[in-house]
PDB file of C-alpha atoms in Angstrom:
ATOM      1  CA  UNK A  20     -19.377 -48.079 -53.371  1.00 60.00           C
ATOM      2  CA  UNK A  21     -18.133 -49.659 -50.146  1.00 73.00           C
ATOM      3  CA  UNK A  22     -21.489 -49.089 -48.462  1.00 79.00           C
ATOM      4  CA  UNK A  23     -23.282 -50.874 -51.368  1.00 80.00           C
ATOM      5  CA  UNK A  24     -20.999 -53.935 -51.222  1.00 82.00           C
ATOM      6  CA  UNK A  25     -21.258 -54.057 -47.458  1.00 79.00           C
ATOM      7  CA  UNK A  26     -25.053 -54.011 -47.618  1.00 80.00           C
ATOM      8  CA  UNK A  27     -25.135 -56.836 -50.214  1.00 79.00           C
ATOM      9  CA  UNK A  28     -22.772 -59.029 -48.186  1.00 81.00           C
ATOM     10  CA  UNK A  29     -24.866 -58.488 -45.056  1.00 81.00           C
ATOM     11  CA  UNK A  30     -28.065 -59.395 -46.965  1.00 79.00           C
ATOM     12  CA  UNK A  31     -26.442 -62.539 -48.424  1.00 76.00           C
ATOM     13  CA  UNK A  32     -25.130 -63.611 -45.046  1.00 74.00           C
ATOM     14  CA  UNK A  33     -28.560 -63.110 -43.492  1.00 75.00           C
ATOM     15  CA  UNK A  34     -30.353 -65.081 -46.251  1.00 74.00           C
ATOM     16  CA  UNK A  35     -27.947 -68.042 -46.232  1.00 67.00           C
ATOM     17  CA  UNK A  36     -29.367 -71.278 -44.738  1.00 70.00           C
ATOM     18  CA  UNK A  37     -26.970 -74.271 -44.672  1.00 67.00           C
ATOM     19  CA  UNK A  38     -28.371 -77.649 -46.051  1.00 72.00           C
ATOM     20  CA  UNK A  39     -27.827 -79.754 -42.962  1.00 75.00           C
ATOM     21  CA  UNK A  40     -29.168 -83.047 -44.499  1.00 74.00           C
ATOM     22  CA  UNK A  41     -27.000 -82.785 -47.575  1.00 76.00           C
ATOM     23  CA  UNK A  42     -23.903 -82.163 -45.500  1.00 77.00           C
ATOM     24  CA  UNK A  43     -24.609 -85.226 -43.306  1.00 76.00           C
ATOM     25  CA  UNK A  44     -25.195 -87.462 -46.353  1.00 75.00           C
ATOM     26  CA  UNK A  45     -21.862 -86.490 -47.849  1.00 76.00           C
ATOM     27  CA  UNK A  46     -20.141 -87.218 -44.564  1.00 71.00           C
ATOM     28  CA  UNK A  47     -21.788 -90.713 -44.345  1.00 72.00           C
ATOM     29  CA  UNK A  48     -20.840 -91.648 -47.931  1.00 74.00           C
ATOM     30  CA  UNK A  49     -17.287 -90.664 -47.299  1.00 70.00           C
ATOM     31  CA  UNK A  50     -17.104 -92.850 -44.201  1.00 71.00           C
ATOM     32  CA  UNK A  51     -18.735 -95.918 -45.857  1.00 66.00           C
ATOM     33  CA  UNK A  52     -16.678 -96.108 -49.084  1.00 58.00           C
ATOM     34  CA  UNK A  53     -13.149 -97.608 -49.419  1.00 56.00           C
ATOM     35  CA  UNK A  54     -10.381 -95.172 -49.098  1.00 51.00           C
ATOM     36  CA  UNK A  55      -9.215 -93.813 -52.367  1.00 49.00           C
ATOM     37  CA  UNK A  56      -5.505 -93.993 -52.891  1.00 53.00           C
ATOM     38  CA  UNK A  57      -3.990 -91.244 -54.900  1.00 48.00           C
ATOM     39  CA  UNK A  58      -0.776 -91.726 -56.728  1.00 50.00           C
ATOM     40  CA  UNK A  59       1.814 -89.509 -55.323  1.00 48.00           C
ATOM     41  CA  UNK A  60       3.864 -87.818 -57.997  1.00 47.00           C
ATOM     42  CA  UNK A  61       7.607 -87.893 -57.705  1.00 46.00           C
ATOM     43  CA  UNK A  62       8.890 -85.494 -55.019  1.00 43.00           C
ATOM     44  CA  UNK A  63      11.224 -83.772 -57.390  1.00 41.00           C
ATOM     45  CA  UNK A  64       8.421 -82.803 -59.807  1.00 47.00           C
ATOM     46  CA  UNK A  65       5.497 -82.187 -57.403  1.00 46.00           C
ATOM     47  CA  UNK A  66       7.212 -80.114 -54.651  1.00 46.00           C
ATOM     48  CA  UNK A  67       7.578 -76.761 -56.495  1.00 48.00           C
ATOM     49  CA  UNK A  68       4.017 -76.886 -57.822  1.00 52.00           C
ATOM     50  CA  UNK A  69       2.562 -77.924 -54.506  1.00 46.00           C
ATOM     51  CA  UNK A  70       4.410 -75.223 -52.664  1.00 43.00           C
ATOM     52  CA  UNK A  71       3.388 -72.559 -55.167  1.00 47.00           C
ATOM     53  CA  UNK A  72      -0.211 -73.704 -55.124  1.00 50.00           C
ATOM     54  CA  UNK A  73      -0.271 -73.719 -51.340  1.00 51.00           C
ATOM     55  CA  UNK A  74       1.201 -70.251 -51.119  1.00 51.00           C
ATOM     56  CA  UNK A  75      -1.247 -68.912 -53.715  1.00 47.00           C
ATOM     57  CA  UNK A  76      -4.190 -70.515 -51.973  1.00 48.00           C
ATOM     58  CA  UNK A  77      -3.080 -69.188 -48.569  1.00 46.00           C
ATOM     59  CA  UNK A  78      -2.610 -65.721 -50.004  1.00 52.00           C
ATOM     60  CA  UNK A  79      -6.050 -65.747 -51.654  1.00 45.00           C
ATOM     61  CA  UNK A  80      -7.708 -66.990 -48.488  1.00 43.00           C
ATOM     62  CA  UNK A  81      -5.883 -64.495 -46.269  1.00 45.00           C
ATOM     63  CA  UNK A  82      -6.660 -61.609 -48.593  1.00 47.00           C
ATOM     64  CA  UNK A  83     -10.285 -62.576 -48.917  1.00 44.00           C
ATOM     65  CA  UNK A  84     -10.667 -63.134 -45.211  1.00 43.00           C
ATOM     66  CA  UNK A  85      -9.213 -59.765 -44.360  1.00 43.00           C
ATOM     67  CA  UNK A  86     -11.365 -58.016 -46.933  1.00 39.00           C
ATOM     68  CA  UNK A  87     -14.568 -59.718 -45.746  1.00 33.00           C
ATOM     69  CA  UNK A  88     -13.691 -59.114 -42.108  1.00 40.00           C
ATOM     70  CA  UNK A  89     -12.921 -55.458 -42.813  1.00 43.00           C
ATOM     71  CA  UNK A  90     -16.164 -54.975 -44.738  1.00 39.00           C
ATOM     72  CA  UNK A  91     -18.428 -56.894 -42.365  1.00 37.00           C
ATOM     73  CA  UNK A  92     -16.732 -55.782 -39.122  1.00 45.00           C
ATOM     74  CA  UNK A  93     -16.517 -52.103 -40.043  1.00 44.00           C
ATOM     75  CA  UNK A  94     -19.678 -50.310 -38.812  1.00 43.00           C
ATOM     76  CA  UNK A  95     -21.161 -47.588 -40.974  1.00 42.00           C
ATOM     77  CA  UNK A  96     -19.841 -44.113 -40.299  1.00 43.00           C
ATOM     78  CA  UNK A  97     -22.152 -42.091 -38.095  1.00 41.00           C
ATOM     79  CA  UNK A  98     -21.964 -38.623 -36.615  1.00 44.00           C
ATOM     80  CA  UNK A  99     -21.455 -39.838 -33.067  1.00 40.00           C
ATOM     81  CA  UNK A 100     -20.182 -37.467 -30.386  1.00 42.00           C
ATOM     82  CA  UNK A 101     -18.375 -39.244 -27.606  1.00 43.00           C
ATOM     83  CA  UNK A 102     -19.129 -37.670 -24.245  1.00 44.00           C
ATOM     84  CA  UNK A 103     -16.747 -38.285 -21.386  1.00 44.00           C
ATOM     85  CA  UNK A 104     -18.443 -39.770 -18.351  1.00 42.00           C
ATOM     86  CA  UNK A 105     -19.048 -37.275 -15.560  1.00 44.00           C
ATOM     87  CA  UNK A 106     -16.318 -37.065 -13.045  1.00 46.00           C
ATOM     88  CA  UNK A 107     -17.371 -38.493  -9.757  1.00 41.00           C
ATOM     89  CA  UNK A 108     -15.721 -36.607  -6.906  1.00 43.00           C
ATOM     90  CA  UNK A 109     -13.673 -38.779  -4.718  1.00 43.00           C
ATOM     91  CA  UNK A 110     -14.954 -39.057  -1.173  1.00 40.00           C
ATOM     92  CA  UNK A 111     -13.306 -36.648   1.227  1.00 42.00           C
ATOM     93  CA  UNK A 112     -11.073 -38.451   3.599  1.00 41.00           C
ATOM     94  CA  UNK A 113     -12.289 -38.016   7.124  1.00 42.00           C
ATOM     95  CA  UNK A 114      -9.413 -37.529   9.518  1.00 42.00           C
ATOM     96  CA  UNK A 115      -9.266 -40.202  12.088  1.00 43.00           C
ATOM     97  CA  UNK A 116      -9.873 -38.946  15.594  1.00 42.00           C
ATOM     98  CA  UNK A 117      -6.873 -38.573  17.782  1.00 44.00           C
ATOM     99  CA  UNK A 118      -6.609 -41.267  20.386  1.00 40.00           C
ATOM    100  CA  UNK A 119      -7.686 -39.960  23.736  1.00 43.00           C
ATOM    101  CA  UNK A 120      -5.467 -40.453  26.680  1.00 42.00           C
ATOM    102  CA  UNK A 121      -6.040 -43.548  28.714  1.00 41.00           C
ATOM    103  CA  UNK A 122      -8.287 -42.940  31.734  1.00 42.00           C
ATOM    104  CA  UNK A 123      -6.369 -42.052  34.802  1.00 44.00           C
ATOM    105  CA  UNK A 124      -3.336 -40.900  32.779  1.00 43.00           C
ATOM    106  CA  UNK A 125      -2.299 -37.299  33.244  1.00 43.00           C
ATOM    107  CA  UNK A 126      -0.343 -35.754  30.379  1.00 46.00           C
ATOM    108  CA  UNK A 127       2.877 -34.131  31.540  1.00 48.00           C
ATOM    109  CA  UNK A 128       2.748 -30.351  31.633  1.00 50.00           C
ATOM    110  CA  UNK A 129       5.020 -28.609  29.089  1.00 48.00           C
ATOM    111  CA  UNK A 130       8.279 -27.442  30.507  1.00 47.00           C
ATOM    112  CA  UNK A 131       8.302 -23.614  30.407  1.00 48.00           C
ATOM    113  CA  UNK A 132      11.099 -22.158  28.351  1.00 43.00           C
ATOM    114  CA  UNK A 133      12.726 -19.239  30.147  1.00 44.00           C
ATOM    115  CA  UNK A 134      12.378 -16.006  28.210  1.00 46.00           C
ATOM    116  CA  UNK A 135      15.552 -14.467  26.966  1.00 42.00           C
ATOM    117  CA  UNK A 136      16.128 -11.255  28.824  1.00 43.00           C
ATOM    118  CA  UNK A 137      18.126  -8.574  27.096  1.00 41.00           C
ATOM    119  CA  UNK A 138      21.106  -7.486  29.156  1.00 39.00           C
ATOM    120  CA  UNK A 139      20.544  -4.318  31.027  1.00 41.00           C
ATOM    121  CA  UNK A 140      22.088  -1.381  29.319  1.00 40.00           C
ATOM    122  CA  UNK A 141      24.365   0.614  31.520  1.00 38.00           C
ATOM    123  CA  UNK A 142      23.543   4.265  31.051  1.00 38.00           C
ATOM    124  CA  UNK A 143      26.408   6.195  29.637  1.00 39.00           C
ATOM    125  CA  UNK A 144      28.000   8.717  31.910  1.00 35.00           C
ATOM    126  CA  UNK A 145      26.795  12.126  30.767  1.00 36.00           C
ATOM    127  CA  UNK A 146      29.541  14.320  29.514  1.00 37.00           C
ATOM    128  CA  UNK A 147      29.570  17.937  30.603  1.00 35.00           C
ATOM    129  CA  UNK A 148      28.296  20.284  27.956  1.00 38.00           C
ATOM    130  CA  UNK A 149      30.869  22.945  27.173  1.00 38.00           C
ATOM    131  CA  UNK A 150      29.832  26.515  27.676  1.00 40.00           C
ATOM    132  CA  UNK A 151      29.256  28.272  24.400  1.00 43.00           C
ATOM    133  CA  UNK A 152      28.377  31.911  23.725  1.00 43.00           C
ATOM    134  CA  UNK A 153      24.847  32.796  22.736  1.00 45.00           C
ATOM    135  CA  UNK A 154      24.113  32.504  19.035  1.00 47.00           C
ATOM    136  CA  UNK A 155      22.349  35.874  19.176  1.00 84.00           C
ATOM    137  CA  UNK A 156      25.090  38.375  19.847  1.00 92.00           C
ATOM    138  CA  UNK A 157      26.432  41.744  18.811  1.00 97.00           C
ATOM    139  CA  UNK A 158      29.826  42.219  20.432  1.00 97.00           C
ATOM    140  CA  UNK A 159      30.634  45.551  18.760  1.00 97.00           C
ATOM    141  CA  UNK A 160      28.624  48.686  18.112  1.00 97.00           C
ATOM    142  CA  UNK A 161      29.666  52.325  17.779  1.00 94.00           C
ATOM    143  CA  UNK A 162      32.391  53.166  20.288  1.00 95.00           C
ATOM    144  CA  UNK A 163      31.901  49.864  22.203  1.00 98.00           C
ATOM    145  CA  UNK A 164      33.550  46.459  21.903  1.00 98.00           C
ATOM    146  CA  UNK A 165      32.811  43.517  24.264  1.00 98.00           C
ATOM    147  CA  UNK A 166      33.645  39.882  25.012  1.00 97.00           C
ATOM    148  CA  UNK A 167      32.144  37.496  27.610  1.00 97.00           C
ATOM    149  CA  UNK A 168      33.835  34.366  28.987  1.00 97.00           C
ATOM    150  CA  UNK A 169      33.697  31.780  31.800  1.00 97.00           C
ATOM    151  CA  UNK A 170      36.535  32.488  34.210  1.00 97.00           C
ATOM    152  CA  UNK A 171      39.193  29.722  34.076  1.00 95.00           C
ATOM    153  CA  UNK A 172      39.222  29.550  37.887  1.00 95.00           C
ATOM    154  CA  UNK A 173      35.617  28.296  37.993  1.00 96.00           C
ATOM    155  CA  UNK A 174      35.081  24.905  39.695  1.00 96.00           C
ATOM    156  CA  UNK A 175      32.400  22.223  39.795  1.00 96.00           C
ATOM    157  CA  UNK A 176      30.737  24.070  42.719  1.00 96.00           C
ATOM    158  CA  UNK A 177      31.473  27.725  41.969  1.00 97.00           C
ATOM    159  CA  UNK A 178      31.631  29.906  38.887  1.00 97.00           C
ATOM    160  CA  UNK A 179      32.533  33.383  37.666  1.00 98.00           C
ATOM    161  CA  UNK A 180      31.545  35.164  34.458  1.00 98.00           C
ATOM    162  CA  UNK A 181      33.850  37.852  33.103  1.00 98.00           C
ATOM    163  CA  UNK A 182      32.880  40.689  30.770  1.00 98.00           C
ATOM    164  CA  UNK A 183      35.563  42.796  29.036  1.00 98.00           C
ATOM    165  CA  UNK A 184      34.346  46.134  27.750  1.00 98.00           C
ATOM    166  CA  UNK A 185      36.344  48.600  25.592  1.00 98.00           C
ATOM    167  CA  UNK A 186      35.287  52.061  24.633  1.00 98.00           C
ATOM    168  CA  UNK A 187      36.858  54.364  22.085  1.00 97.00           C
ATOM    169  CA  UNK A 188      35.093  57.438  23.522  1.00 97.00           C
ATOM    170  CA  UNK A 189      34.298  58.591  27.088  1.00 98.00           C
ATOM    171  CA  UNK A 190      30.914  57.306  28.247  1.00 98.00           C
ATOM    172  CA  UNK A 191      28.521  59.616  30.010  1.00 97.00           C
ATOM    173  CA  UNK A 192      25.942  56.879  30.534  1.00 98.00           C
ATOM    174  CA  UNK A 193      26.527  53.152  31.113  1.00 98.00           C
ATOM    175  CA  UNK A 194      24.380  50.209  32.209  1.00 98.00           C
ATOM    176  CA  UNK A 195      25.898  46.715  32.377  1.00 98.00           C
ATOM    177  CA  UNK A 196      23.717  43.615  32.938  1.00 98.00           C
ATOM    178  CA  UNK A 197      25.082  40.118  33.503  1.00 98.00           C
ATOM    179  CA  UNK A 198      22.533  37.266  33.551  1.00 98.00           C
ATOM    180  CA  UNK A 199      23.125  33.769  34.969  1.00 98.00           C
ATOM    181  CA  UNK A 200      20.422  31.155  34.259  1.00 97.00           C
ATOM    182  CA  UNK A 201      19.145  29.140  37.223  1.00 96.00           C
ATOM    183  CA  UNK A 202      20.510  25.684  36.428  1.00 96.00           C
ATOM    184  CA  UNK A 203      20.263  24.414  39.996  1.00 95.00           C
ATOM    185  CA  UNK A 204      21.338  25.940  43.302  1.00 96.00           C
ATOM    186  CA  UNK A 205      22.673  29.101  41.648  1.00 97.00           C
ATOM    187  CA  UNK A 206      23.335  31.639  44.435  1.00 97.00           C
ATOM    188  CA  UNK A 207      25.164  34.990  44.398  1.00 97.00           C
ATOM    189  CA  UNK A 208      28.582  35.043  46.116  1.00 97.00           C
ATOM    190  CA  UNK A 209      29.841  38.471  45.013  1.00 97.00           C
ATOM    191  CA  UNK A 210      30.760  40.745  42.106  1.00 97.00           C
ATOM    192  CA  UNK A 211      33.403  43.262  41.140  1.00 97.00           C
ATOM    193  CA  UNK A 212      34.571  45.673  38.391  1.00 98.00           C
ATOM    194  CA  UNK A 213      37.795  47.474  37.557  1.00 98.00           C
ATOM    195  CA  UNK A 214      36.164  50.932  37.616  1.00 98.00           C
ATOM    196  CA  UNK A 215      35.715  52.779  40.957  1.00 97.00           C
ATOM    197  CA  UNK A 216      32.935  51.250  43.101  1.00 96.00           C
ATOM    198  CA  UNK A 217      31.606  54.679  44.135  1.00 97.00           C
ATOM    199  CA  UNK A 218      30.837  55.499  40.476  1.00 98.00           C
ATOM    200  CA  UNK A 219      28.188  52.742  40.170  1.00 98.00           C
ATOM    201  CA  UNK A 220      24.978  51.600  41.726  1.00 98.00           C
ATOM    202  CA  UNK A 221      25.094  47.785  41.976  1.00 98.00           C
ATOM    203  CA  UNK A 222      22.082  45.475  42.380  1.00 98.00           C
ATOM    204  CA  UNK A 223      21.848  41.672  42.421  1.00 98.00           C
ATOM    205  CA  UNK A 224      18.475  39.940  42.272  1.00 97.00           C
ATOM    206  CA  UNK A 225      16.935  36.673  41.098  1.00 95.00           C
ATOM    207  CA  UNK A 226      13.820  36.891  38.958  1.00 91.00           C
ATOM    208  CA  UNK A 227      12.216  34.630  36.357  1.00 91.00           C
ATOM    209  CA  UNK A 228      14.831  31.880  36.736  1.00 95.00           C
ATOM    210  CA  UNK A 229      17.713  34.299  36.179  1.00 97.00           C
ATOM    211  CA  UNK A 230      20.276  35.695  38.625  1.00 98.00           C
ATOM    212  CA  UNK A 231      20.787  39.275  37.413  1.00 98.00           C
ATOM    213  CA  UNK A 232      23.794  41.500  38.159  1.00 98.00           C
ATOM    214  CA  UNK A 233      23.367  45.166  37.200  1.00 98.00           C
ATOM    215  CA  UNK A 234      25.875  48.067  37.269  1.00 98.00           C
ATOM    216  CA  UNK A 235      24.520  51.565  36.568  1.00 98.00           C
ATOM    217  CA  UNK A 236      26.830  54.576  36.171  1.00 98.00           C
ATOM    218  CA  UNK A 237      25.773  57.328  38.554  1.00 98.00           C
ATOM    219  CA  UNK A 238      24.720  60.692  37.102  1.00 97.00           C
ATOM    220  CA  UNK A 239      27.601  63.098  36.544  1.00 96.00           C
ATOM    221  CA  UNK A 240      30.203  60.320  36.390  1.00 97.00           C
ATOM    222  CA  UNK A 241      32.190  59.390  33.294  1.00 97.00           C
ATOM    223  CA  UNK A 242      33.776  56.147  32.079  1.00 98.00           C
ATOM    224  CA  UNK A 243      37.150  56.887  30.488  1.00 98.00           C
ATOM    225  CA  UNK A 244      38.424  55.516  27.192  1.00 98.00           C
ATOM    226  CA  UNK A 245      40.053  52.129  27.533  1.00 98.00           C
ATOM    227  CA  UNK A 246      39.384  48.547  28.615  1.00 98.00           C
ATOM    228  CA  UNK A 247      37.289  47.758  31.689  1.00 98.00           C
ATOM    229  CA  UNK A 248      36.105  44.515  33.287  1.00 98.00           C
ATOM    230  CA  UNK A 249      32.971  43.401  35.161  1.00 98.00           C
ATOM    231  CA  UNK A 250      32.492  40.013  36.916  1.00 98.00           C
ATOM    232  CA  UNK A 251      29.713  38.115  38.689  1.00 98.00           C
ATOM    233  CA  UNK A 252      30.386  35.221  41.095  1.00 98.00           C
ATOM    234  CA  UNK A 253      27.986  32.472  42.175  1.00 98.00           C
ATOM    235  CA  UNK A 254      27.659  28.961  43.560  1.00 97.00           C
ATOM    236  CA  UNK A 255      25.830  26.194  41.645  1.00 97.00           C
ATOM    237  CA  UNK A 256      24.957  22.509  41.824  1.00 97.00           C
ATOM    238  CA  UNK A 257      27.913  20.119  41.734  1.00 96.00           C
ATOM    239  CA  UNK A 258      29.172  19.330  38.256  1.00 95.00           C
ATOM    240  CA  UNK A 259      30.261  21.087  35.125  1.00 93.00           C
ATOM    241  CA  UNK A 260      27.748  23.827  34.492  1.00 95.00           C
ATOM    242  CA  UNK A 261      26.370  24.699  31.083  1.00 94.00           C
ATOM    243  CA  UNK A 262      26.488  28.463  30.427  1.00 95.00           C
ATOM    244  CA  UNK A 263      24.685  28.347  27.087  1.00 95.00           C
ATOM    245  CA  UNK A 264      21.677  30.271  28.458  1.00 96.00           C
ATOM    246  CA  UNK A 265      23.752  32.944  30.240  1.00 97.00           C
ATOM    247  CA  UNK A 266      24.357  36.329  28.645  1.00 97.00           C
ATOM    248  CA  UNK A 267      25.159  40.015  29.005  1.00 98.00           C
ATOM    249  CA  UNK A 268      24.003  43.379  27.619  1.00 98.00           C
ATOM    250  CA  UNK A 269      25.629  46.835  27.691  1.00 98.00           C
ATOM    251  CA  UNK A 270      23.897  50.137  26.879  1.00 98.00           C
ATOM    252  CA  UNK A 271      26.036  53.292  26.733  1.00 98.00           C
ATOM    253  CA  UNK A 272      25.993  56.916  25.624  1.00 97.00           C
ATOM    254  CA  UNK A 273      28.934  58.883  24.298  1.00 96.00           C
ATOM    255  CA  UNK A 274      29.599  61.962  22.217  1.00 94.00           C
ATOM    256  CA  UNK A 275      29.156  59.760  19.151  1.00 92.00           C
ATOM    257  CA  UNK A 276      25.643  58.711  20.224  1.00 95.00           C
ATOM    258  CA  UNK A 277      24.030  55.669  21.878  1.00 97.00           C
ATOM    259  CA  UNK A 278      25.575  52.208  21.467  1.00 97.00           C
ATOM    260  CA  UNK A 279      24.522  48.715  22.637  1.00 98.00           C
ATOM    261  CA  UNK A 280      26.333  45.377  22.629  1.00 98.00           C
ATOM    262  CA  UNK A 281      25.340  41.910  23.876  1.00 98.00           C
ATOM    263  CA  UNK A 282      26.409  38.279  23.770  1.00 97.00           C
ATOM    264  CA  UNK A 283      27.120  35.119  25.765  1.00 97.00           C
ATOM    265  CA  UNK A 284      29.894  33.495  27.775  1.00 96.00           C
ATOM    266  CA  UNK A 285      32.304  31.067  26.165  1.00 87.00           C
ATOM    267  CA  UNK A 286      35.447  29.441  27.490  1.00 73.00           C
ATOM    268  CA  UNK A 287      38.175  31.896  28.381  1.00 60.00           C
ATOM    269  CA  UNK A 288      40.950  32.206  25.792  1.00 60.00           C
TER     270      UNK A 288
END
């Protein structure tokens, strides 16, 4: 319906040709004739009608004008797809070159920053390692009981290891070995035992990093029941010596059969 009216209005507007001569003749007649005076009605009676007529006329004209403008100015509906214009990439800003130094001008050299040096660490004074008995030990077996210790009279230059041996039966065979590990400048200075010296063959020798004291009961001799003691004496490097690698072993024979004990040297009790 709207398309039909719009087409008719467009055709009428295109076919209209104004009569220019007729319009000019009417204008000339109006200018040549005497002015016509119209009787003005009384203000009280003519004002409401004039106002109402003016408002009606203005409303009709405004409504008609809007309708015609809407019909004529509105283009026919078409299936038009609006495509956004392609995006043109903005030119990449070229960084401006850095100004070169003026000829003859030498840039000042950077001032070297001194490296932070960590304070030297003062090495801690090593503490002497206490002498502890060997973890592999068997202090008692059969008729034998034993205990090894570092003699309390030992010094930072000299040491003595003591071995206490108890037997509940007379021993017809006995071999006692006392081993001192070579921890630095270990040298034999003597040995002793509480049993008669003529009953034993004593040897002291260093072999394989060990200073070895050995007491062997001579054939035909007997060790009586009771407590006996054997000791080895030696010099060593200055300082508190670690006896953790020192040890002893005792092999004996009695009426009850063979028996063997061994262990290390701890601090004397």
